[in-house]
mmCIF file of C-alpha atoms and ligand atoms in Angstrom:
data_model
loop_
_atom_site.group_PDB
_atom_site.id
_atom_site.type_symbol
_atom_site.label_atom_id
_atom_site.label_comp_id
_atom_site.label_asym_id
_atom_site.label_seq_id
_atom_site.Cartn_x
_atom_site.Cartn_y
_atom_site.Cartn_z
ATOM 1 C CA MET D 1 -17.879 21.772 -23.955
ATOM 2 C CA SER D 2 -19.031 19.250 -21.380
ATOM 3 C CA GLU D 3 -17.762 19.134 -17.837
ATOM 4 C CA LEU D 4 -15.837 15.967 -18.576
ATOM 5 C CA VAL D 5 -13.880 17.421 -21.469
ATOM 6 C CA ALA D 6 -13.352 20.758 -19.729
ATOM 7 C CA GLU D 7 -11.929 18.991 -16.702
ATOM 8 C CA LEU D 8 -9.534 17.007 -18.843
ATOM 9 C CA ALA D 9 -8.492 20.079 -20.769
ATOM 10 C CA SER D 10 -7.677 21.846 -17.494
ATOM 11 C CA GLY D 11 -4.578 19.687 -17.248
ATOM 12 C CA GLU D 12 -5.367 18.691 -13.671
ATOM 13 C CA ARG D 13 -4.468 15.160 -12.760
ATOM 14 C CA ARG D 14 -7.340 14.256 -10.497
ATOM 15 C CA PRO D 15 -10.204 14.378 -13.025
ATOM 16 C CA LEU D 16 -8.097 12.320 -15.417
ATOM 17 C CA ALA D 17 -7.312 9.754 -12.719
ATOM 18 C CA ARG D 18 -11.017 9.524 -11.839
ATOM 19 C CA LEU D 19 -12.001 9.086 -15.454
ATOM 20 C CA LEU D 20 -9.408 6.342 -15.953
ATOM 21 C CA THR D 21 -10.832 4.468 -12.970
ATOM 22 C CA ARG D 22 -14.302 4.665 -14.477
ATOM 23 C CA ILE D 23 -12.959 3.444 -17.822
ATOM 24 C CA GLU D 24 -11.117 0.588 -16.164
ATOM 25 C CA ASN D 25 -14.240 -0.429 -14.255
ATOM 26 C CA GLY D 26 -16.257 -0.451 -17.464
ATOM 27 C CA ASP D 27 -18.689 2.152 -16.114
ATOM 28 C CA ALA D 28 -21.681 1.898 -18.457
ATOM 29 C CA ALA D 29 -22.626 5.534 -17.801
ATOM 30 C CA LEU D 30 -19.558 6.510 -19.818
ATOM 31 C CA ARG D 31 -20.776 5.000 -23.041
ATOM 32 C CA PRO D 32 -22.870 8.015 -24.144
ATOM 33 C CA GLN D 33 -19.850 10.254 -23.475
ATOM 34 C CA LEU D 34 -17.389 8.305 -25.593
ATOM 35 C CA GLN D 35 -18.235 10.193 -28.755
ATOM 36 C CA GLU D 36 -17.333 13.411 -27.027
ATOM 37 C CA LEU D 37 -14.224 11.960 -25.419
ATOM 38 C CA PHE D 38 -12.856 10.787 -28.758
ATOM 39 C CA GLY D 39 -13.840 14.101 -30.319
ATOM 40 C CA ALA D 40 -11.771 15.931 -27.699
ATOM 41 C CA GLY D 41 -8.589 14.160 -28.779
ATOM 42 C CA ARG D 42 -5.699 16.411 -29.689
ATOM 43 C CA GLY D 43 -4.000 13.974 -32.008
ATOM 44 C CA ALA D 44 -1.558 12.309 -29.621
ATOM 45 C CA HIS D 45 0.742 9.714 -31.087
ATOM 46 C CA VAL D 46 -0.264 6.372 -29.539
ATOM 47 C CA VAL D 47 2.743 4.086 -29.249
ATOM 48 C CA GLY D 48 2.582 0.444 -28.158
ATOM 49 C CA ILE D 49 5.591 -1.103 -26.436
ATOM 50 C CA THR D 50 5.413 -4.857 -26.220
ATOM 51 C CA GLY D 51 7.617 -7.933 -26.183
ATOM 52 C CA PRO D 52 8.537 -10.955 -24.088
ATOM 53 C CA PRO D 53 8.641 -10.732 -20.279
ATOM 54 C CA GLY D 54 11.817 -9.203 -18.925
ATOM 55 C CA SER D 55 13.107 -7.893 -22.251
ATOM 56 C CA GLY D 56 13.411 -4.421 -20.746
ATOM 57 C CA LYS D 57 10.187 -2.756 -21.848
ATOM 58 C CA SER D 58 9.685 -0.772 -18.643
ATOM 59 C CA THR D 59 13.319 0.278 -18.458
ATOM 60 C CA LEU D 60 13.134 1.376 -22.070
ATOM 61 C CA VAL D 61 9.866 3.233 -21.479
ATOM 62 C CA ASN D 62 11.502 4.995 -18.549
ATOM 63 C CA ALA D 63 14.420 6.032 -20.761
ATOM 64 C CA LEU D 64 12.044 7.149 -23.537
ATOM 65 C CA ILE D 65 10.066 9.270 -21.072
ATOM 66 C CA GLY D 66 13.312 11.044 -20.172
ATOM 67 C CA GLU D 67 14.130 11.582 -23.824
ATOM 68 C CA TRP D 68 10.683 12.993 -24.685
ATOM 69 C CA ARG D 69 10.680 15.213 -21.604
ATOM 70 C CA ARG D 70 13.970 16.697 -22.831
ATOM 71 C CA ARG D 71 12.145 17.373 -26.093
ATOM 72 C CA GLY D 72 9.461 19.246 -24.180
ATOM 73 C CA ARG D 73 6.712 16.668 -24.578
ATOM 74 C CA ARG D 74 4.136 15.681 -21.951
ATOM 75 C CA VAL D 75 4.131 11.903 -21.782
ATOM 76 C CA GLY D 76 1.250 9.585 -20.866
ATOM 77 C CA ILE D 77 1.913 5.938 -20.037
ATOM 78 C CA LEU D 78 -0.506 3.050 -19.689
ATOM 79 C CA ALA D 79 1.050 -0.133 -18.295
ATOM 80 C CA VAL D 80 -1.386 -2.857 -19.265
ATOM 81 C CA ASP D 81 -1.433 -6.207 -17.582
ATOM 82 C CA PRO D 82 -3.750 -8.764 -19.171
ATOM 83 C CA SER D 83 -3.135 -11.323 -16.426
ATOM 84 C CA SER D 84 -3.162 -8.961 -13.502
ATOM 85 C CA PRO D 85 -3.443 -11.104 -10.348
ATOM 86 C CA TYR D 86 -0.545 -13.161 -11.614
ATOM 87 C CA THR D 87 1.941 -10.410 -12.349
ATOM 88 C CA ARG D 88 1.243 -7.873 -9.653
ATOM 89 C CA GLY D 89 4.953 -7.939 -8.882
ATOM 90 C CA ALA D 90 5.846 -6.891 -12.392
ATOM 91 C CA ILE D 91 3.591 -3.875 -12.195
ATOM 92 C CA LEU D 92 5.053 -2.957 -8.851
ATOM 93 C CA GLY D 93 8.473 -3.217 -10.477
ATOM 94 C CA ASP D 94 7.303 -0.951 -13.300
ATOM 95 C CA ARG D 95 6.162 1.617 -10.799
ATOM 96 C CA ILE D 96 9.521 1.606 -9.109
ATOM 97 C CA ARG D 97 11.442 1.866 -12.361
ATOM 98 C CA MET D 98 9.380 4.836 -13.438
ATOM 99 C CA MET D 99 9.571 6.479 -10.014
ATOM 100 C CA GLU D 100 12.246 8.711 -11.463
ATOM 101 C CA HIS D 101 9.449 10.565 -13.254
ATOM 102 C CA ALA D 102 6.859 10.266 -10.483
ATOM 103 C CA ALA D 103 7.175 13.868 -9.359
ATOM 104 C CA ASP D 104 7.043 15.228 -12.903
ATOM 105 C CA ARG D 105 3.692 16.933 -13.468
ATOM 106 C CA ASP D 106 4.059 16.392 -17.191
ATOM 107 C CA VAL D 107 4.277 12.624 -16.930
ATOM 108 C CA PHE D 108 1.124 10.626 -16.229
ATOM 109 C CA MET D 109 1.565 6.922 -15.554
ATOM 110 C CA ARG D 110 -1.212 4.478 -14.930
ATOM 111 C CA SER D 111 -1.433 0.684 -14.606
ATOM 112 C CA MET D 112 -4.495 -0.926 -16.145
ATOM 113 C CA ALA D 113 -5.815 -4.376 -15.401
ATOM 114 C CA SER D 114 -8.761 -6.217 -16.855
ATOM 115 C CA ARG D 115 -11.813 -5.621 -14.730
ATOM 116 C CA GLY D 116 -14.425 -4.112 -16.974
ATOM 117 C CA GLU D 117 -17.384 -6.180 -17.959
ATOM 118 C CA LEU D 118 -18.103 -3.873 -20.870
ATOM 119 C CA GLY D 119 -15.488 -4.357 -23.490
ATOM 120 C CA GLY D 120 -12.290 -6.269 -23.061
ATOM 121 C CA LEU D 121 -8.944 -4.966 -22.008
ATOM 122 C CA ALA D 122 -8.066 -3.862 -25.532
ATOM 123 C CA ALA D 123 -11.108 -1.614 -25.770
ATOM 124 C CA THR D 124 -10.534 -0.326 -22.243
ATOM 125 C CA THR D 125 -6.970 0.537 -23.177
ATOM 126 C CA TRP D 126 -7.771 2.504 -26.269
ATOM 127 C CA ILE D 127 -10.493 4.471 -24.471
ATOM 128 C CA ALA D 128 -7.942 5.246 -21.744
ATOM 129 C CA ALA D 129 -5.471 6.355 -24.424
ATOM 130 C CA ALA D 130 -8.143 8.695 -25.776
ATOM 131 C CA ALA D 131 -8.530 10.183 -22.283
ATOM 132 C CA LEU D 132 -4.774 10.837 -22.013
ATOM 133 C CA ASP D 133 -4.869 12.377 -25.475
ATOM 134 C CA ALA D 134 -7.745 14.690 -24.496
ATOM 135 C CA ALA D 135 -5.761 15.667 -21.402
ATOM 136 C CA GLY D 136 -2.898 16.815 -23.605
ATOM 137 C CA TYR D 137 -0.372 14.017 -23.256
ATOM 138 C CA ASP D 138 1.570 13.243 -26.414
ATOM 139 C CA PRO D 139 2.948 10.684 -26.967
ATOM 140 C CA VAL D 140 0.802 8.144 -25.146
ATOM 141 C CA LEU D 141 2.824 4.989 -24.510
ATOM 142 C CA ILE D 142 1.124 1.654 -23.904
ATOM 143 C CA GLU D 143 3.351 -0.996 -22.350
ATOM 144 C CA THR D 144 1.927 -4.502 -22.329
ATOM 145 C CA VAL D 145 3.441 -7.189 -20.148
ATOM 146 C CA GLY D 146 4.071 -10.590 -21.648
ATOM 147 C CA ALA D 147 3.754 -11.877 -25.173
ATOM 148 C CA GLY D 148 0.388 -13.531 -25.617
ATOM 149 C CA GLN D 149 -2.575 -12.965 -27.869
ATOM 150 C CA SER D 150 -3.992 -10.063 -25.880
ATOM 151 C CA GLU D 151 -0.708 -8.173 -26.121
ATOM 152 C CA VAL D 152 -0.702 -8.587 -29.863
ATOM 153 C CA GLU D 153 -4.232 -7.319 -29.972
ATOM 154 C CA ILE D 154 -3.417 -4.301 -27.861
ATOM 155 C CA ALA D 155 -0.353 -3.626 -29.986
ATOM 156 C CA ARG D 156 -2.567 -3.567 -33.062
ATOM 157 C CA LEU D 157 -4.499 -0.653 -31.632
ATOM 158 C CA ALA D 158 -1.441 1.551 -31.392
ATOM 159 C CA GLU D 159 -0.377 3.735 -34.290
ATOM 160 C CA THR D 160 3.222 2.709 -33.890
ATOM 161 C CA THR D 161 4.220 -0.562 -32.282
ATOM 162 C CA VAL D 162 7.668 -1.153 -30.832
ATOM 163 C CA VAL D 163 8.531 -4.772 -30.068
ATOM 164 C CA VAL D 164 11.309 -5.097 -27.501
ATOM 165 C CA GLU D 165 13.468 -8.167 -27.944
ATOM 166 C CA VAL D 166 16.676 -9.403 -26.355
ATOM 167 C CA PRO D 167 19.803 -10.656 -28.146
ATOM 168 C CA GLU D 168 19.562 -14.260 -26.945
ATOM 169 C CA MET D 169 16.547 -15.148 -29.040
ATOM 170 C CA GLY D 170 17.893 -18.405 -30.413
ATOM 171 C CA ASP D 171 15.320 -20.908 -31.588
ATOM 172 C CA GLU D 172 12.487 -18.831 -30.266
ATOM 173 C CA VAL D 173 12.882 -16.578 -33.263
ATOM 174 C CA GLN D 174 10.657 -18.613 -35.539
ATOM 175 C CA ALA D 175 7.881 -18.742 -32.963
ATOM 176 C CA ILE D 176 8.129 -15.065 -32.188
ATOM 177 C CA LYS D 177 8.194 -14.174 -35.846
ATOM 178 C CA ALA D 178 4.741 -15.640 -36.316
ATOM 179 C CA GLY D 179 3.256 -13.475 -33.596
ATOM 180 C CA LEU D 180 4.760 -10.328 -32.269
ATOM 181 C CA LEU D 181 7.048 -9.360 -35.100
ATOM 182 C CA GLU D 182 4.046 -9.373 -37.406
ATOM 183 C CA VAL D 183 2.722 -6.320 -35.634
ATOM 184 C CA ALA D 184 6.066 -4.554 -35.175
ATOM 185 C CA ASP D 185 6.755 -1.255 -36.858
ATOM 186 C CA ILE D 186 10.038 -1.013 -34.986
ATOM 187 C CA VAL D 187 11.985 -3.772 -33.256
ATOM 188 C CA ALA D 188 14.313 -2.710 -30.456
ATOM 189 C CA VAL D 189 16.911 -5.383 -29.780
ATOM 190 C CA ASN D 190 17.448 -4.284 -26.193
ATOM 191 C CA LYS D 191 20.251 -5.205 -23.784
ATOM 192 C CA GLY D 192 22.667 -4.055 -26.435
ATOM 193 C CA ASP D 193 25.409 -4.279 -23.824
ATOM 194 C CA ARG D 194 25.157 -8.062 -23.989
ATOM 195 C CA PRO D 195 27.095 -10.074 -26.530
ATOM 196 C CA GLY D 196 25.407 -10.820 -29.833
ATOM 197 C CA ALA D 197 23.063 -7.820 -29.981
ATOM 198 C CA ASP D 198 24.340 -6.572 -33.336
ATOM 199 C CA ARG D 199 24.323 -10.072 -34.756
ATOM 200 C CA ALA D 200 20.741 -10.611 -33.567
ATOM 201 C CA ALA D 201 19.732 -7.332 -35.201
ATOM 202 C CA ARG D 202 21.361 -8.392 -38.486
ATOM 203 C CA GLN D 203 19.611 -11.772 -38.361
ATOM 204 C CA LEU D 204 16.281 -10.114 -37.745
ATOM 205 C CA ARG D 205 16.823 -7.697 -40.600
ATOM 206 C CA ALA D 206 17.610 -10.565 -42.960
ATOM 207 C CA MET D 207 14.621 -12.519 -41.735
ATOM 208 C CA MET D 208 12.177 -9.643 -42.024
ATOM 209 C CA SER D 209 13.248 -8.739 -45.534
ATOM 210 C CA THR D 210 12.590 -12.289 -46.729
ATOM 211 C CA ALA D 211 9.435 -12.905 -44.698
ATOM 212 C CA GLY D 212 6.644 -13.753 -47.085
ATOM 213 C CA GLY D 213 3.023 -12.742 -47.041
ATOM 214 C CA ARG D 214 3.599 -9.195 -45.939
ATOM 215 C CA VAL D 215 4.110 -7.417 -49.223
ATOM 216 C CA GLU D 216 1.702 -4.679 -48.289
ATOM 217 C CA ARG D 217 3.678 -3.885 -45.156
ATOM 218 C CA THR D 218 6.946 -2.036 -44.850
ATOM 219 C CA PRO D 219 9.419 -4.273 -42.987
ATOM 220 C CA PRO D 220 9.999 -3.065 -39.433
ATOM 221 C CA LYS D 221 12.999 -0.955 -38.584
ATOM 222 C CA ILE D 222 15.420 -2.974 -36.459
ATOM 223 C CA MET D 223 17.472 -1.073 -33.884
ATOM 224 C CA VAL D 224 19.776 -1.898 -30.980
ATOM 225 C CA THR D 225 19.164 -0.209 -27.614
ATOM 226 C CA THR D 226 20.609 -0.388 -24.122
ATOM 227 C CA ALA D 227 17.822 0.858 -21.906
ATOM 228 C CA THR D 228 19.975 0.871 -18.781
ATOM 229 C CA SER D 229 22.624 3.215 -20.226
ATOM 230 C CA GLY D 230 20.408 5.112 -22.644
ATOM 231 C CA ASP D 231 22.405 4.047 -25.703
ATOM 232 C CA GLY D 232 20.212 4.104 -28.793
ATOM 233 C CA VAL D 233 17.248 5.620 -26.956
ATOM 234 C CA ALA D 234 17.324 8.990 -28.729
ATOM 235 C CA GLU D 235 17.529 7.115 -32.053
ATOM 236 C CA LEU D 236 14.565 4.980 -31.024
ATOM 237 C CA ALA D 237 12.558 8.107 -30.134
ATOM 238 C CA ASP D 238 13.486 9.535 -33.546
ATOM 239 C CA ALA D 239 12.352 6.354 -35.296
ATOM 240 C CA VAL D 240 9.038 6.385 -33.423
ATOM 241 C CA GLU D 241 8.455 10.011 -34.373
ATOM 242 C CA ALA D 242 9.404 9.318 -37.973
ATOM 243 C CA HIS D 243 6.846 6.523 -38.106
ATOM 244 C CA ARG D 244 4.037 8.821 -37.018
ATOM 245 C CA GLU D 245 3.331 10.092 -40.506
ATOM 246 C CA GLN D 246 3.295 6.605 -41.994
ATOM 247 C CA ALA D 247 0.893 5.521 -39.243
ATOM 248 C CA ARG D 248 -1.483 8.257 -40.287
ATOM 249 C CA SER D 249 -1.726 7.318 -43.927
ATOM 250 C CA PRO D 250 -5.355 6.781 -44.931
ATOM 251 C CA VAL D 251 -4.741 3.061 -45.436
ATOM 252 C CA ALA D 252 -3.138 2.577 -42.000
ATOM 253 C CA ALA D 253 -5.797 4.681 -40.280
ATOM 254 C CA ARG D 254 -8.530 2.672 -41.968
ATOM 255 C CA GLY D 255 -6.962 -0.635 -40.970
ATOM 256 C CA ARG D 256 -6.785 0.477 -37.360
ATOM 257 C CA ALA D 257 -10.335 1.783 -37.419
ATOM 258 C CA ALA D 258 -11.550 -1.537 -38.840
ATOM 259 C CA ASN D 259 -9.832 -3.382 -35.981
ATOM 260 C CA GLN D 260 -11.391 -1.074 -33.424
ATOM 261 C CA VAL D 261 -14.879 -1.442 -34.845
ATOM 262 C CA ARG D 262 -14.470 -5.224 -35.088
ATOM 263 C CA ARG D 263 -13.318 -5.360 -31.469
ATOM 264 C CA ALA D 264 -16.145 -3.084 -30.281
ATOM 265 C CA LEU D 265 -18.650 -5.155 -32.242
ATOM 266 C CA ALA D 266 -17.442 -8.415 -30.692
ATOM 267 C CA ASP D 267 -17.557 -6.908 -27.203
ATOM 268 C CA LEU D 268 -20.985 -5.451 -27.739
ATOM 269 C CA ALA D 269 -22.406 -8.653 -29.226
ATOM 270 C CA ALA D 270 -20.999 -10.738 -26.366
ATOM 271 C CA THR D 271 -22.372 -8.378 -23.731
ATOM 272 C CA ARG D 272 -25.820 -8.236 -25.289
ATOM 273 C CA ALA D 273 -25.957 -11.973 -25.874
ATOM 274 C CA ARG D 274 -25.281 -12.540 -22.186
ATOM 275 C CA GLU D 275 -28.267 -10.332 -21.398
ATOM 276 C CA HIS D 276 -30.486 -12.307 -23.800
ATOM 277 C CA PRO D 277 -33.330 -14.090 -21.974
ATOM 278 C CA ALA D 278 -32.421 -17.323 -23.790
ATOM 279 C CA TRP D 279 -28.711 -17.216 -22.770
ATOM 280 C CA ASP D 280 -28.799 -19.839 -19.992
ATOM 281 C CA GLN D 281 -31.026 -22.172 -21.942
ATOM 282 C CA THR D 282 -28.954 -21.854 -25.121
ATOM 283 C CA VAL D 283 -25.640 -22.449 -23.374
ATOM 284 C CA GLN D 284 -27.092 -25.523 -21.708
ATOM 285 C CA GLU D 285 -28.267 -26.875 -25.054
ATOM 286 C CA VAL D 286 -24.737 -26.500 -26.402
ATOM 287 C CA ALA D 287 -23.359 -28.232 -23.305
ATOM 288 C CA ASP D 288 -25.843 -31.062 -23.866
ATOM 289 C CA ARG D 289 -24.791 -31.229 -27.532
ATOM 290 C CA GLU D 290 -28.291 -30.500 -28.696
ATOM 291 C CA LEU D 291 -27.144 -27.331 -30.383
ATOM 292 C CA ASP D 292 -23.929 -26.324 -32.113
ATOM 293 C CA PRO D 293 -22.202 -23.122 -30.945
ATOM 294 C CA PHE D 294 -22.761 -21.333 -34.268
ATOM 295 C CA THR D 295 -26.502 -21.849 -34.338
ATOM 296 C CA ALA D 296 -26.493 -20.842 -30.685
ATOM 297 C CA ALA D 297 -24.678 -17.603 -31.494
ATOM 298 C CA GLU D 298 -27.113 -16.872 -34.303
ATOM 299 C CA ARG D 299 -30.057 -17.412 -31.995
ATOM 300 C CA LEU D 300 -28.562 -15.062 -29.408
ATOM 301 C CA MET D 301 -27.884 -12.420 -32.038
ATOM 302 C CA GLU D 302 -31.565 -12.268 -32.910
ATOM 303 C CA GLY D 303 -33.197 -9.157 -31.649
ATOM 304 C CA VAL D 304 -30.034 -7.750 -30.127
ATOM 305 C CA GLY D 305 -29.419 -5.188 -32.869
HETATM 306 N N1 GTP B 401 22.014 -5.526 -19.232
HETATM 307 C C1 GTP B 401 20.866 -4.906 -19.460
HETATM 308 N N2 GTP B 401 19.827 -5.118 -18.648
HETATM 309 C C2 GTP B 401 18.669 -4.473 -18.910
HETATM 310 C C3 GTP B 401 18.531 -3.578 -20.005
HETATM 311 N N3 GTP B 401 17.262 -3.123 -20.012
HETATM 312 C C4 GTP B 401 16.644 -3.675 -18.981
HETATM 313 N N4 GTP B 401 17.477 -4.493 -18.292
HETATM 314 C C5 GTP B 401 17.194 -5.278 -17.090
HETATM 315 O O1 GTP B 401 16.303 -6.326 -17.413
HETATM 316 C C6 GTP B 401 15.410 -6.581 -16.318
HETATM 317 C C7 GTP B 401 13.973 -6.509 -16.794
HETATM 318 O O2 GTP B 401 13.700 -5.176 -17.188
HETATM 319 P P1 GTP B 401 12.215 -4.613 -17.283
HETATM 320 O O3 GTP B 401 12.328 -3.233 -17.784
HETATM 321 O O4 GTP B 401 11.483 -4.848 -16.025
HETATM 322 O O5 GTP B 401 11.622 -5.578 -18.374
HETATM 323 P P2 GTP B 401 10.090 -5.672 -18.842
HETATM 324 O O6 GTP B 401 10.146 -6.118 -20.241
HETATM 325 O O7 GTP B 401 9.368 -4.427 -18.530
HETATM 326 O O8 GTP B 401 9.573 -6.841 -17.908
HETATM 327 P P3 GTP B 401 8.032 -7.297 -17.704
HETATM 328 O O9 GTP B 401 7.212 -6.041 -17.579
HETATM 329 O O10 GTP B 401 8.062 -8.098 -16.454
HETATM 330 O O11 GTP B 401 7.678 -8.103 -18.903
HETATM 331 C C8 GTP B 401 15.744 -5.559 -15.245
HETATM 332 O O12 GTP B 401 16.593 -6.139 -14.321
HETATM 333 C C9 GTP B 401 16.470 -4.467 -16.036
HETATM 334 O O13 GTP B 401 17.389 -3.738 -15.250
HETATM 335 C C10 GTP B 401 19.668 -3.368 -20.847
HETATM 336 O O14 GTP B 401 19.643 -2.618 -21.825
HETATM 337 N N5 GTP B 401 20.808 -4.055 -20.523
HETATM 338 MG MG1 MG B 402 7.532 -4.118 -17.536
#
């Protein structure tokens, strides 16, 4: 066993924190160790928590941590912020909300921002999840702030994805349906203490059961939670655990693996193309409309294998 894996297995926090910093910084020296890092995984359940800003994701994560601690689990949390300089405040807020568990040695919380030049935030996140797994945390929760494309992508990497919504969805529903709900395994209609939560849940259920083009997918489970009081949180934890087996079916595992390889391939190709001696020249030719972007990409792919 290498030093890296042995350190993680020791259960000490400092080596894990150091490793996460290296992952976040895209430290190229880590690349040869990734095989070993992934091999050291203990099979943690990786759970994505996503949804629109302010829907209560962090509050719900905090409540879920409490629930899983009562069940004797060690919980790892990655709070991922794709637009970090912009939402520093949100992350600070997350920290404060999860402060309740700050002194708990069996809870490891870390905020991740996009800094790495090697691999995008999605890749960085799943490598970080592998590190938490190797360190013995299970489940590993990934909270993503916001509701854009990068969040959807990060959600796709998780084995189980919980989308946190609020009752007052109104006309947004159609727009949201196209994006986030597509990746949801479970939808938590949070702020269940507000009027209309049960109605919103019923509407979602009706909508999801008639949504076309998703025959190969089981419709998501729709639940109502109140993160602030804890109502529905144990049921949500149960639903997440129940989904674990489904997430590990050969078909689901293969789909996830394909996404990961595709993502890694795109990152790798982009990085290598930027190192290509013809990069500057080629980009300029595209800017000058002498070359189309596809031919340019093909040129830059030559000899990068
Ligand atoms: N009434 C009510 N308020 C809630 C509930 N859950 C969360 N909130 C409140 O909603 C606000 C936003 O909660 P957060 O947990 O920060 O939401 P978030 O989705 O993590 O927000 P971002 O990370 O900024 O996207 C806070 O003021 C919470 O106290 C709930 O179940 N009921
Ligand atoms: Mg949050």
